[in-house]
PDB file of C-alpha atoms in Angstrom:
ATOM      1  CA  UNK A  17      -6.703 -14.690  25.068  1.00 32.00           C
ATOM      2  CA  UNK A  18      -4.866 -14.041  21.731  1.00 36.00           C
ATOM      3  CA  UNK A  19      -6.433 -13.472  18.261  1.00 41.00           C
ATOM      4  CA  UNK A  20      -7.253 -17.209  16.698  1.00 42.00           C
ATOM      5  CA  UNK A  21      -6.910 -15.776  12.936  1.00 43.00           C
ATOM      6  CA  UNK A  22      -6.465 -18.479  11.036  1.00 38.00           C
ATOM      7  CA  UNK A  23      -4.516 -17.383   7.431  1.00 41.00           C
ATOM      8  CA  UNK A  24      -3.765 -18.662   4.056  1.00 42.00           C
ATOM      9  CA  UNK A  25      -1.190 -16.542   2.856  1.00 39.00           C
ATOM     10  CA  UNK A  26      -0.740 -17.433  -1.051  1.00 41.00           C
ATOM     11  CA  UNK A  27       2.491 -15.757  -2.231  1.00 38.00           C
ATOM     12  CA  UNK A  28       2.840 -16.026  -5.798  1.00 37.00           C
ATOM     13  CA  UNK A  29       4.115 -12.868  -7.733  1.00 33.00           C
ATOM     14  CA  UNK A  30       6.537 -15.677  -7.973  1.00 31.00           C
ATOM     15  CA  UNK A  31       5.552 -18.270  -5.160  1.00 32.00           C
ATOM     16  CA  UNK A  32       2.250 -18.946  -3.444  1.00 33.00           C
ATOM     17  CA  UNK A  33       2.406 -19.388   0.423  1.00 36.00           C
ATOM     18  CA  UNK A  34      -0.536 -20.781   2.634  1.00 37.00           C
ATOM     19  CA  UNK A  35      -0.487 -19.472   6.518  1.00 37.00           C
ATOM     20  CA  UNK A  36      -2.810 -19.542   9.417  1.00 36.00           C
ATOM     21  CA  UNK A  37      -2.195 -16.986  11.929  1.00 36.00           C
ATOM     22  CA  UNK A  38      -3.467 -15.055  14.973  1.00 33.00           C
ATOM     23  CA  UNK A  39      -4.120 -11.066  15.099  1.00 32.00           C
ATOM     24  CA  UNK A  40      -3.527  -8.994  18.176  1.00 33.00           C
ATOM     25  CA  UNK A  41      -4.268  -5.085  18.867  1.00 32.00           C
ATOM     26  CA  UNK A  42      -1.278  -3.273  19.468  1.00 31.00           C
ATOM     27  CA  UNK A  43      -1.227  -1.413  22.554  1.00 33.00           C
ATOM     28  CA  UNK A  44       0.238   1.879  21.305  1.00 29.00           C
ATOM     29  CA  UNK A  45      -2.227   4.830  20.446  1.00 31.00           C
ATOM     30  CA  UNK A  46      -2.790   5.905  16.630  1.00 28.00           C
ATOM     31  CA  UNK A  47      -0.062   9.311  15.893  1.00 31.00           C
ATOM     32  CA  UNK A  48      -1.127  11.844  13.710  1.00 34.00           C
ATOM     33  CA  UNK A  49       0.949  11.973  10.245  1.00 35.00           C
ATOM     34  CA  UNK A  50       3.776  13.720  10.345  1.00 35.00           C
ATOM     35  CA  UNK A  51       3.498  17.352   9.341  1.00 39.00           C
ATOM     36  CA  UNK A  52       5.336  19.163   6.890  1.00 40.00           C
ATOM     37  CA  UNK A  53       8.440  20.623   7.756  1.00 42.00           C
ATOM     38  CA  UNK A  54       8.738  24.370   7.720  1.00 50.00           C
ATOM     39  CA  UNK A  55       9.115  26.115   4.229  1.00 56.00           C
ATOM     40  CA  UNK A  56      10.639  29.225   4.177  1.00 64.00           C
ATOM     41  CA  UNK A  57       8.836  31.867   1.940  1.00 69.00           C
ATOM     42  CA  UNK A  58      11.403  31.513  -0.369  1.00 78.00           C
ATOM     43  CA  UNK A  59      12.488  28.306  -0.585  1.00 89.00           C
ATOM     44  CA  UNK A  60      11.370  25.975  -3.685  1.00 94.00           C
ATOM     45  CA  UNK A  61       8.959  22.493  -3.291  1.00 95.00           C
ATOM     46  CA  UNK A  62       6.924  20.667  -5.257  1.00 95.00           C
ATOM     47  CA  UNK A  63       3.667  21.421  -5.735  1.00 97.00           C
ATOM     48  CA  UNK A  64       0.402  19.489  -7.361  1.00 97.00           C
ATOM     49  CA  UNK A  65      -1.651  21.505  -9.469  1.00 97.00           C
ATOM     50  CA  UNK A  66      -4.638  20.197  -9.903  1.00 97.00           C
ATOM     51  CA  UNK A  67      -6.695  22.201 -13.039  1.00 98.00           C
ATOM     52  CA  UNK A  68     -10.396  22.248 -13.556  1.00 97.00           C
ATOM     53  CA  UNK A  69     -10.950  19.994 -16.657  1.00 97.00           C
ATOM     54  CA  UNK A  70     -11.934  16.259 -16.159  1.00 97.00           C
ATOM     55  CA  UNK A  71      -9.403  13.751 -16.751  1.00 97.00           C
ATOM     56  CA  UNK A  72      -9.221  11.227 -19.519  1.00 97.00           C
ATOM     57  CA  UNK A  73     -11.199   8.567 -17.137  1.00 96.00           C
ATOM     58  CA  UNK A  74     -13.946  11.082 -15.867  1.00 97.00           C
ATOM     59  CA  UNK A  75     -14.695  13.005 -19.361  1.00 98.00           C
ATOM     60  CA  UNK A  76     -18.615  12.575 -19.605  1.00 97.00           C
ATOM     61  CA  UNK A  77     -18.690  14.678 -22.748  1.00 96.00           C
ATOM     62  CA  UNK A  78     -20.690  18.181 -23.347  1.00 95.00           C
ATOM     63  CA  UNK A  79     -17.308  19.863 -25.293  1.00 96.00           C
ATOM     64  CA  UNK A  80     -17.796  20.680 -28.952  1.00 93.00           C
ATOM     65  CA  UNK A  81     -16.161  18.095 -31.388  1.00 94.00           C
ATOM     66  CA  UNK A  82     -14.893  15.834 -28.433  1.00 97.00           C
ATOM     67  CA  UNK A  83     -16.920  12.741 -27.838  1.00 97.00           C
ATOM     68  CA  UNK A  84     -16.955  11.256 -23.917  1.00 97.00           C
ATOM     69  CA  UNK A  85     -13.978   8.922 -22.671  1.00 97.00           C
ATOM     70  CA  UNK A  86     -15.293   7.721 -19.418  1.00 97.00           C
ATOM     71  CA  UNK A  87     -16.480   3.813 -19.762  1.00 96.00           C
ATOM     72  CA  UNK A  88     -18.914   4.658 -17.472  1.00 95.00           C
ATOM     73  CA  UNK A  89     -20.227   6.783 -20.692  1.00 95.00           C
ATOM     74  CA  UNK A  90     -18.813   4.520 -23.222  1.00 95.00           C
ATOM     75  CA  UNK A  91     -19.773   1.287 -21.483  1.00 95.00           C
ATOM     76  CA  UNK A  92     -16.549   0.203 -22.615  1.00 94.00           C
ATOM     77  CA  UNK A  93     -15.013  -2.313 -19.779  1.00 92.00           C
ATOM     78  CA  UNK A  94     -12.235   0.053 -19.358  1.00 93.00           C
ATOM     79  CA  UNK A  95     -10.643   3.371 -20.121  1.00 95.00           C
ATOM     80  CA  UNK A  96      -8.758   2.914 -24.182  1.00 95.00           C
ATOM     81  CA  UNK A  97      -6.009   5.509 -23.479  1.00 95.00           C
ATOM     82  CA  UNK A  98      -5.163   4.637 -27.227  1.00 95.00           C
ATOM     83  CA  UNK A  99      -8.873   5.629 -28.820  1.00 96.00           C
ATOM     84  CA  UNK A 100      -9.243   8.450 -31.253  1.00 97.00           C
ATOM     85  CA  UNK A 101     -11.729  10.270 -28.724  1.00 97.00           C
ATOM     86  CA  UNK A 102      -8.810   9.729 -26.145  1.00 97.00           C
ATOM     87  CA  UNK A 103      -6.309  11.150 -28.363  1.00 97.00           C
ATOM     88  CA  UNK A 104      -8.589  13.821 -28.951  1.00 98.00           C
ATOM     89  CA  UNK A 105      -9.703  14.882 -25.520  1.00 98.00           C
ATOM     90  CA  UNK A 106      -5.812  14.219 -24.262  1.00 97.00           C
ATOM     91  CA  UNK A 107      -4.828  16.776 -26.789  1.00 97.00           C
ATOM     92  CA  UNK A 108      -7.537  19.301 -25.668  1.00 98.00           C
ATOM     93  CA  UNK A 109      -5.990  18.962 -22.355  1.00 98.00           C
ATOM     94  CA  UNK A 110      -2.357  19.565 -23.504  1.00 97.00           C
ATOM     95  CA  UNK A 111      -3.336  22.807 -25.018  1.00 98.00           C
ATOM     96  CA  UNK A 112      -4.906  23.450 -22.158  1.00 97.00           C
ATOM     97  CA  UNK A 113      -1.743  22.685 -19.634  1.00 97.00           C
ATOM     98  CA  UNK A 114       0.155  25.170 -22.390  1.00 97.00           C
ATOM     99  CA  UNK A 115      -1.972  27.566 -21.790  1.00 97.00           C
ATOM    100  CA  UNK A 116      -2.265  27.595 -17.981  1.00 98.00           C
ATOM    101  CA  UNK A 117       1.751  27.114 -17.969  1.00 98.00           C
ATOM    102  CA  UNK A 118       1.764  30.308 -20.327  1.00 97.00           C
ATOM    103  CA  UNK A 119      -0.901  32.228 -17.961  1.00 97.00           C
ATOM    104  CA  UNK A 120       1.925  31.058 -14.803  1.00 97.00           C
ATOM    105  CA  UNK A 121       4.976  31.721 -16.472  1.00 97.00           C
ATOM    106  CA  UNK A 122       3.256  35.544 -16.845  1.00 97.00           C
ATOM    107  CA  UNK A 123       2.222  35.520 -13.321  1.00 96.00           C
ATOM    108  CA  UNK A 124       5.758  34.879 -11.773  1.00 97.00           C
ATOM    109  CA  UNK A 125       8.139  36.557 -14.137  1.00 97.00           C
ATOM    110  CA  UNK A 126       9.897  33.352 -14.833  1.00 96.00           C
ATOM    111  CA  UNK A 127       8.700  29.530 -16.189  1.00 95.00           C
ATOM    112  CA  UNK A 128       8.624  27.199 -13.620  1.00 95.00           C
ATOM    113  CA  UNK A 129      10.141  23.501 -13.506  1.00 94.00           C
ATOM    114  CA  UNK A 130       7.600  21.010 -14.670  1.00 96.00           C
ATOM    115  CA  UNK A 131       7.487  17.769 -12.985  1.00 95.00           C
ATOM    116  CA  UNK A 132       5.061  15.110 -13.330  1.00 95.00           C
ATOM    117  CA  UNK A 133       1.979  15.583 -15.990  1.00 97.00           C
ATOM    118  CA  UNK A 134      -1.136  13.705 -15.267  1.00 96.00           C
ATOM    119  CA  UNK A 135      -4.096  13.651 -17.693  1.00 96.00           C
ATOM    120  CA  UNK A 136      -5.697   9.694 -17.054  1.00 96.00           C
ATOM    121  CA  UNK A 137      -7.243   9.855 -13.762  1.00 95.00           C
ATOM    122  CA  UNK A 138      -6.155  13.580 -12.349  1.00 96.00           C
ATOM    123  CA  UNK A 139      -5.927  16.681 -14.806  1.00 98.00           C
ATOM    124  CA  UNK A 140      -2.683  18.348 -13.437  1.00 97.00           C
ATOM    125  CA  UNK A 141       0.529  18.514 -12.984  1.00 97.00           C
ATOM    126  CA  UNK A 142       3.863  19.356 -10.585  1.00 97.00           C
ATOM    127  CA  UNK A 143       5.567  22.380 -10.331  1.00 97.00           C
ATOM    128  CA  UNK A 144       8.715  23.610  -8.601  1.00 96.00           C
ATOM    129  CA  UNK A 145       7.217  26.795  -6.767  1.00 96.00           C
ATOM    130  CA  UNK A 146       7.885  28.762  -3.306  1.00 96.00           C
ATOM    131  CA  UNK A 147       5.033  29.035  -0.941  1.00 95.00           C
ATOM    132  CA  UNK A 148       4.251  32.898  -2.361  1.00 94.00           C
ATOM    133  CA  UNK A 149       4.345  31.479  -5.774  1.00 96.00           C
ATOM    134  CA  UNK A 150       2.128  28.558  -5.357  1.00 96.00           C
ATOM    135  CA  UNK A 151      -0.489  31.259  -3.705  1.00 95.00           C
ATOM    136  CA  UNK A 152      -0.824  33.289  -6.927  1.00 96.00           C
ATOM    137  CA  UNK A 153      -0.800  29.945  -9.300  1.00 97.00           C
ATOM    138  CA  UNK A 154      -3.656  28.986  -6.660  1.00 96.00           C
ATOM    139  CA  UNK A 155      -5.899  32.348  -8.161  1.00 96.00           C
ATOM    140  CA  UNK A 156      -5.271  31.793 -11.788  1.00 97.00           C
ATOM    141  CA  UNK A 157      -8.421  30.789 -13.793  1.00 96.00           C
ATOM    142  CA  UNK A 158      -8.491  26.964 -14.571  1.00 96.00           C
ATOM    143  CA  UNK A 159      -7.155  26.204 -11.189  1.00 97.00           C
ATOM    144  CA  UNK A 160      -9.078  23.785  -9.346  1.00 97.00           C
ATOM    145  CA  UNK A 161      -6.591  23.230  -5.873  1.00 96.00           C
ATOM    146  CA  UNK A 162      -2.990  23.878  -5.202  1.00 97.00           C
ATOM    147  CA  UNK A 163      -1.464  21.909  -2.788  1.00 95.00           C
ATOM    148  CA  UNK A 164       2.534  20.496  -1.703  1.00 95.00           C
ATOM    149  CA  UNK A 165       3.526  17.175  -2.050  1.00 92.00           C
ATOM    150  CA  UNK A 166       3.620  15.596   1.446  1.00 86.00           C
ATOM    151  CA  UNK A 167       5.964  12.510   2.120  1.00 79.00           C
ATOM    152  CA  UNK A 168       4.007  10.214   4.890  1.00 71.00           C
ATOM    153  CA  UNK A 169       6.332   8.228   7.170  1.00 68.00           C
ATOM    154  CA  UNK A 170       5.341   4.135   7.217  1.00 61.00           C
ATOM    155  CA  UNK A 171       4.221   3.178  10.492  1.00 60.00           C
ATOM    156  CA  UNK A 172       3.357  -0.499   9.791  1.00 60.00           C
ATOM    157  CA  UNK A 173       3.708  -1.310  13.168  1.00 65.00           C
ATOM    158  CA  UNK A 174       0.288   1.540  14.455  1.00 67.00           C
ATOM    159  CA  UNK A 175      -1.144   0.252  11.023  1.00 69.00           C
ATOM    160  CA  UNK A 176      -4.307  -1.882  12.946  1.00 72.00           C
ATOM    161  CA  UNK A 177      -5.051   0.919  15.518  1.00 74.00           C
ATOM    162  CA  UNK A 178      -5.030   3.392  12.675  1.00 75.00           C
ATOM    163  CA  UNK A 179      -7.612   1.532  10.707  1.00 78.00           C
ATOM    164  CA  UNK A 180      -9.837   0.571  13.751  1.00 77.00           C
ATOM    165  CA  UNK A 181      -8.641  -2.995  13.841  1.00 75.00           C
ATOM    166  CA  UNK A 182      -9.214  -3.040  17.540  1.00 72.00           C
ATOM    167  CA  UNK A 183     -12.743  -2.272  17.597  1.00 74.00           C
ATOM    168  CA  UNK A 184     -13.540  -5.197  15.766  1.00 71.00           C
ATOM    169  CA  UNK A 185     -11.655  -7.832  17.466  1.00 70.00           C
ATOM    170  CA  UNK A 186     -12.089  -5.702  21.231  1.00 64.00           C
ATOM    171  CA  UNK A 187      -9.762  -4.783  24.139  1.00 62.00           C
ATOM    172  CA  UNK A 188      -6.153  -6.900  23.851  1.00 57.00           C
ATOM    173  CA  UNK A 189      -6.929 -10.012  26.151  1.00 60.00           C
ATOM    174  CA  UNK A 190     -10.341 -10.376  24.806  1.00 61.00           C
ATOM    175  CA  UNK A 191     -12.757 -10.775  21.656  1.00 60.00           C
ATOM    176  CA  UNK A 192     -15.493  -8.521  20.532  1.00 54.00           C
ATOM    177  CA  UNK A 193     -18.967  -9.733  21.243  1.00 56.00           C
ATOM    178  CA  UNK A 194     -19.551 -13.464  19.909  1.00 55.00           C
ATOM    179  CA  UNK A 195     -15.867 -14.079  20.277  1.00 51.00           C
ATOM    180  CA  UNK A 196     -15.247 -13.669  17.177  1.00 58.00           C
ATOM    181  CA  UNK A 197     -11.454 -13.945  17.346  1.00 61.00           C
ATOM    182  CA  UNK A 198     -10.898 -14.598  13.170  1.00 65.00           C
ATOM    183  CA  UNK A 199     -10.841 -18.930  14.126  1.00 69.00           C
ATOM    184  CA  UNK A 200     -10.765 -20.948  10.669  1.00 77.00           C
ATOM    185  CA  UNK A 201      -9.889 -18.120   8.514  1.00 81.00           C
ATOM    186  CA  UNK A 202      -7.439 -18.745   5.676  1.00 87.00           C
ATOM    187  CA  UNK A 203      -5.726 -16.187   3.942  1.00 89.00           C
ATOM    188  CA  UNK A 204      -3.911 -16.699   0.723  1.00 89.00           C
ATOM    189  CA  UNK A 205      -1.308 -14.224  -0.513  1.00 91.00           C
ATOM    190  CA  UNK A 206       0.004 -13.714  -4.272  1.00 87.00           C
ATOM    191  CA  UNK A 207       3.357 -12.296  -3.680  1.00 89.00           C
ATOM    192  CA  UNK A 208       7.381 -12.506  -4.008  1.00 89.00           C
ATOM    193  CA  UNK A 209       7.062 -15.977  -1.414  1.00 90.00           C
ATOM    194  CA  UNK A 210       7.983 -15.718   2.486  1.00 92.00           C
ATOM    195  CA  UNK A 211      10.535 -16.230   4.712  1.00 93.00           C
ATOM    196  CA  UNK A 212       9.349 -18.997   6.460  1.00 93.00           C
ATOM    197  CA  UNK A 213      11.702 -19.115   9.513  1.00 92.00           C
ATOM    198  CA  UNK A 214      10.572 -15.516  10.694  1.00 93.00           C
ATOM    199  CA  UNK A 215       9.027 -15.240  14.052  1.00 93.00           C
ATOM    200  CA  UNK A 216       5.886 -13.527  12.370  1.00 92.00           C
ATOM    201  CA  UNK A 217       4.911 -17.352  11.056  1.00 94.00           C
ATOM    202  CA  UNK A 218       5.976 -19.306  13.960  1.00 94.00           C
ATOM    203  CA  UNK A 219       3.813 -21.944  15.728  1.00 93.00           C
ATOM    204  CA  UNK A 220       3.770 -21.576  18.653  1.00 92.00           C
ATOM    205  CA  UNK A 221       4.607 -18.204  18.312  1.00 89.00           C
ATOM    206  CA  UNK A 222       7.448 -16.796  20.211  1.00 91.00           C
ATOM    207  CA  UNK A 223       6.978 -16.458  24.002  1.00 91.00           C
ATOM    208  CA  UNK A 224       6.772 -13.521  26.197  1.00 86.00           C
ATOM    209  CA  UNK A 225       8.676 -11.224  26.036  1.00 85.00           C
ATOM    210  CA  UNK A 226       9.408 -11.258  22.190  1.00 87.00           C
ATOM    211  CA  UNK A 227       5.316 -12.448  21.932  1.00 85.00           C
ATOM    212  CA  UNK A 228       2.461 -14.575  22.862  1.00 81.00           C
ATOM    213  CA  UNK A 229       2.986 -17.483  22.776  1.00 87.00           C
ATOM    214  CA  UNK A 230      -0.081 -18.075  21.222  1.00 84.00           C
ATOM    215  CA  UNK A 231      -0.423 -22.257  19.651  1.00 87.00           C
ATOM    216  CA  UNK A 232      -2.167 -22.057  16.528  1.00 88.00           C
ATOM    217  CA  UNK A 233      -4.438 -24.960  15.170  1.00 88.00           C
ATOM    218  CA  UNK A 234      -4.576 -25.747  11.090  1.00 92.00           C
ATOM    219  CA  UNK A 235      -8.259 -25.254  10.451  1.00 90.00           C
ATOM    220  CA  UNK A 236      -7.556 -27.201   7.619  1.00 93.00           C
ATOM    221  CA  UNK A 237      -6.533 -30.153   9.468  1.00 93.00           C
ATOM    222  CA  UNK A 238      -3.730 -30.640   6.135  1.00 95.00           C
ATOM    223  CA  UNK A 239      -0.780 -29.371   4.610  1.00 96.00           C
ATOM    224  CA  UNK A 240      -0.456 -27.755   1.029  1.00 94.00           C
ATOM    225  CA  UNK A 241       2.138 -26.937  -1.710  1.00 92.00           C
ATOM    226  CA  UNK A 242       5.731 -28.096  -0.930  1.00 93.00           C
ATOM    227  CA  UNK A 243       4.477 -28.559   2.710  1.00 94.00           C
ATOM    228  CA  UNK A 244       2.019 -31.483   1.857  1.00 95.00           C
ATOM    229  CA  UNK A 245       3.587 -35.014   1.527  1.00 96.00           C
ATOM    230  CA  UNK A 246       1.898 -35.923  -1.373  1.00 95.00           C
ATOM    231  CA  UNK A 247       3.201 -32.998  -3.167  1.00 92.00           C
ATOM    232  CA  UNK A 248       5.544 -33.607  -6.378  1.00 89.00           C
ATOM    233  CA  UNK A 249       7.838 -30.755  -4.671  1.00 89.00           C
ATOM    234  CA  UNK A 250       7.262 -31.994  -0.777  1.00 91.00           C
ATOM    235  CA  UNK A 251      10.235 -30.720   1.211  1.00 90.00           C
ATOM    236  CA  UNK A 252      10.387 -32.089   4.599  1.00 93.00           C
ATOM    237  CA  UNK A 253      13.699 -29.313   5.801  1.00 92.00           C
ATOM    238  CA  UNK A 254      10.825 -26.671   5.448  1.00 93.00           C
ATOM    239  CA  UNK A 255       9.300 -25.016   9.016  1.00 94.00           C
ATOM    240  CA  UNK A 256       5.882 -25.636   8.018  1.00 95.00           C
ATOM    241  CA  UNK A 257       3.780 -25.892  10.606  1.00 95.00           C
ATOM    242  CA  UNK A 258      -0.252 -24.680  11.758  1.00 94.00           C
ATOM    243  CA  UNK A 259       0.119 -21.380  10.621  1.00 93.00           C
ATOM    244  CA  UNK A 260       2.391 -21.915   7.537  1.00 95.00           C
ATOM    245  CA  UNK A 261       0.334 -24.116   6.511  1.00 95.00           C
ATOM    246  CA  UNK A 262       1.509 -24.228   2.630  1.00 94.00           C
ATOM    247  CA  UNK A 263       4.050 -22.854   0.066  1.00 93.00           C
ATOM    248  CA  UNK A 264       3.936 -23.074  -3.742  1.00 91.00           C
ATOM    249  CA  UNK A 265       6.103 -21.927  -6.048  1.00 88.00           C
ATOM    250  CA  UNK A 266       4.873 -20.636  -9.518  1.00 81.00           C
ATOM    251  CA  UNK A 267       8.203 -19.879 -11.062  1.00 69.00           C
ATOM    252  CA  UNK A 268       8.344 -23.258 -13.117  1.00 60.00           C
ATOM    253  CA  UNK A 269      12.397 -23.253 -11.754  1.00 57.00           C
ATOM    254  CA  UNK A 270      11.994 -25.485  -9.108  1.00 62.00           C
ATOM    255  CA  UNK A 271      13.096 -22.681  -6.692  1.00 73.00           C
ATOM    256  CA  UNK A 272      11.295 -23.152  -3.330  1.00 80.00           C
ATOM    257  CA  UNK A 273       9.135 -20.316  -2.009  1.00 89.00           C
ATOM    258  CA  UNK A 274      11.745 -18.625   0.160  1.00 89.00           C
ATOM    259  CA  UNK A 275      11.266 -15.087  -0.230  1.00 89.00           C
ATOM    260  CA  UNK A 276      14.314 -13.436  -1.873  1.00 84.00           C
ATOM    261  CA  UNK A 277      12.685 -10.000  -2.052  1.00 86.00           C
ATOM    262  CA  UNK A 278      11.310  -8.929   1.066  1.00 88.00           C
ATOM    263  CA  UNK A 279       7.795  -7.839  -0.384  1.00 89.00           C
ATOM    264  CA  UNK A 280       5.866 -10.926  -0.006  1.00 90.00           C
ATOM    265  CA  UNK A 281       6.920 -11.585   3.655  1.00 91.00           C
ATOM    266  CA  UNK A 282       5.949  -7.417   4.368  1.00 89.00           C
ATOM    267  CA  UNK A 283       2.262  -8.368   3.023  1.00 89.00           C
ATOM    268  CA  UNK A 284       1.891 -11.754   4.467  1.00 91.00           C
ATOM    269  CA  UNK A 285       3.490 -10.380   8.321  1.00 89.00           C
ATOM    270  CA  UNK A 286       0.921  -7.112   7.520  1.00 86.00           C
ATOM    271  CA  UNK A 287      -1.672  -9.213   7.153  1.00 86.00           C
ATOM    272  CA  UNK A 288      -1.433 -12.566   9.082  1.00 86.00           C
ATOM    273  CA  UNK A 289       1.964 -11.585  11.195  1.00 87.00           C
ATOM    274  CA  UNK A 290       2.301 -13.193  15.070  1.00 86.00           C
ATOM    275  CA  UNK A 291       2.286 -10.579  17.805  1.00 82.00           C
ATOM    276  CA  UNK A 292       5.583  -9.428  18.643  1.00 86.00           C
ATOM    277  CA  UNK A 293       7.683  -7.110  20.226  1.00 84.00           C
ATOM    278  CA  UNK A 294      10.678  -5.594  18.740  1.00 77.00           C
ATOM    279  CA  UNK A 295      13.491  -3.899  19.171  1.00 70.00           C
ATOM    280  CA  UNK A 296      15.343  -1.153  17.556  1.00 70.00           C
ATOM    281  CA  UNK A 297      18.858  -0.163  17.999  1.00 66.00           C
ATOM    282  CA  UNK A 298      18.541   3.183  17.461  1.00 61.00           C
ATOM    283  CA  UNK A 299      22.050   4.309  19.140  1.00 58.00           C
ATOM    284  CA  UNK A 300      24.672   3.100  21.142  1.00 66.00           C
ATOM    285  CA  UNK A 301      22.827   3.598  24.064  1.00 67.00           C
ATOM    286  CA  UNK A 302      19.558   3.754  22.983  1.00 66.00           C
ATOM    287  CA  UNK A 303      17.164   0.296  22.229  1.00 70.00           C
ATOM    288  CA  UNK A 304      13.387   1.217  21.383  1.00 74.00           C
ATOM    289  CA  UNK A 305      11.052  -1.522  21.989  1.00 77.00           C
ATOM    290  CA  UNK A 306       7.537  -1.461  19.838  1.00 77.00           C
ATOM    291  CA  UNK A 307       4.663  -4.249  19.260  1.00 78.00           C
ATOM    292  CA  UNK A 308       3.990  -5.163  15.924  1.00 80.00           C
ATOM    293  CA  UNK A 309       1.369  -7.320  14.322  1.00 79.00           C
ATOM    294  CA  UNK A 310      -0.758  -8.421  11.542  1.00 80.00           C
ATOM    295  CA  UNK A 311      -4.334  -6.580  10.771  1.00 77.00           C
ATOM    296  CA  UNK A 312      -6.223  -9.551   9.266  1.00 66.00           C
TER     297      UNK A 312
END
């Protein structure tokens, strides 16, 4: 038995989409992130350098002549990066930065590359530095953690496993105690619109082997958007159907809700997606098959 998660995917950076859809575990295990390559000892990488002083967003007070910043201190509904005790505490932690950049330059025998500078919500900065050189910035006073940038590979398609999807919804074939298999759910999504003739928001969706065939059911029993009849903007050449189950468009253009971006139809598959299988064509002899599917 497939996931019954019913979706209404509103995709309105631009347009606003409305989808029912069914989830299904993937049947792939979850893989570890990928680990850094090797560094030699003398090879330069970037760094974040994280120093001991509380960020804009975090400063309770307790320093001489500089008044808190936090809102949770201020009550203020959110951080005023523009405030006089902002200004203040920001400069406190520039002289600061100068003076741990001073204390590094000393340390290596040369001034290292500055990249980013962050003062808002992390005190700290980036710094071009070989492995040997980010140990001794790591011992300098005013140094709260040292530690390279890592670059994490996107695995959308082991995203559910990796966040426990499965144990919710139970073993692939079946629903977790209750059946509760996500029937009557409606998602909406806010985003750059969706491409509507992708096999991710098909109904039925594709058959074996490309998916499961699965025949959703519009738990709203009506359309919405440009997929409604009664709509100002009702196109009857769109695929709407019981898991698209409406598109709007909040450009004020007249352009439909196609998705000419790509974004809004990666959050709307992430979340509400059919299960598929696809392929990738890797080489000229090599195809590499992998299930994909939505989370909600």
């Amino acid at each position: 038995m497939s996931r019954r998660l019913s979706l209404v995917i509103t995709v309105v950076v631009l347009l606003a989409l409305f989808v029912p859809v069914s989830y299904a575990a993937p049947e792939f295990p979850v893989t570890a992130p990928h680990p850094l390559s090797a560094v030699q000892e003398d090879e330069l990488q970037i760094y974040i350098i994280q120093l001991n002083d509380a960020p804009l967003a975090a400063y309770r007070g307790g320093l001489r002549d500089l008044v808190a910043t936090s809102p949770e201190v201020t009550g203020a509904r959110k951080l005023d990066v523009t405030s006089s005790a902002s200004r203040a505490y920001g400069g406190f932690l520039a002289e600061k930065r100068a003076e741990f950049l001073q204390r590094a330059a000393e340390q290596l025998g040369r001034t290292p590359e500055v990249g980013y500078i962050y003062d808002v919500v992390l005190n700290g900065l980036t710094l071009k530095l070989t492995p040997a050189e980010a140990a001794r910035v790591a011992a300098l006073p005013g140094v709260k953690q040292v530690e390279p940038r890592q670059v994490r590979q996107l695995l959308t398609d082991r995203g559910p496993t990796w966040i426990g999807a499965p144990a919710i919804w139970g073993a692939l074939g079946s629903c977790a105690a209750g059946g509760k298999c996500g029937e009557g759910v409606v998602v909406g999504i806010v985003d750059t619109g969706i491409n509507m003739d992708h096999p991710s928001f098909q109904d039925p969706a594709p058959t074996a082997p490309a998916g499961d065939g699965y025949n959703h059911t519009n738990p709203r029993g009506h359309f919405y958007g440009w997929c409604n009849p009664s709509h100002a903007n009702y196109d009857p050449t769109l695929p709407c159907n019981d898991k698209l189950i409406g598109v709007y468009s909040y450009t004020n253009s007249g352009m439909n809700p196609e998705d000419a971006e790509g974004h809004g139809s990666h959050t709307a598959s992430t979340a509400a997606g059919n299960r598929l299988t696809g392929v990738l064509l890797d080489a000229p002899t090599v195809d590499l098959a992998f299930s994909i599917s939505g989370v909600a």
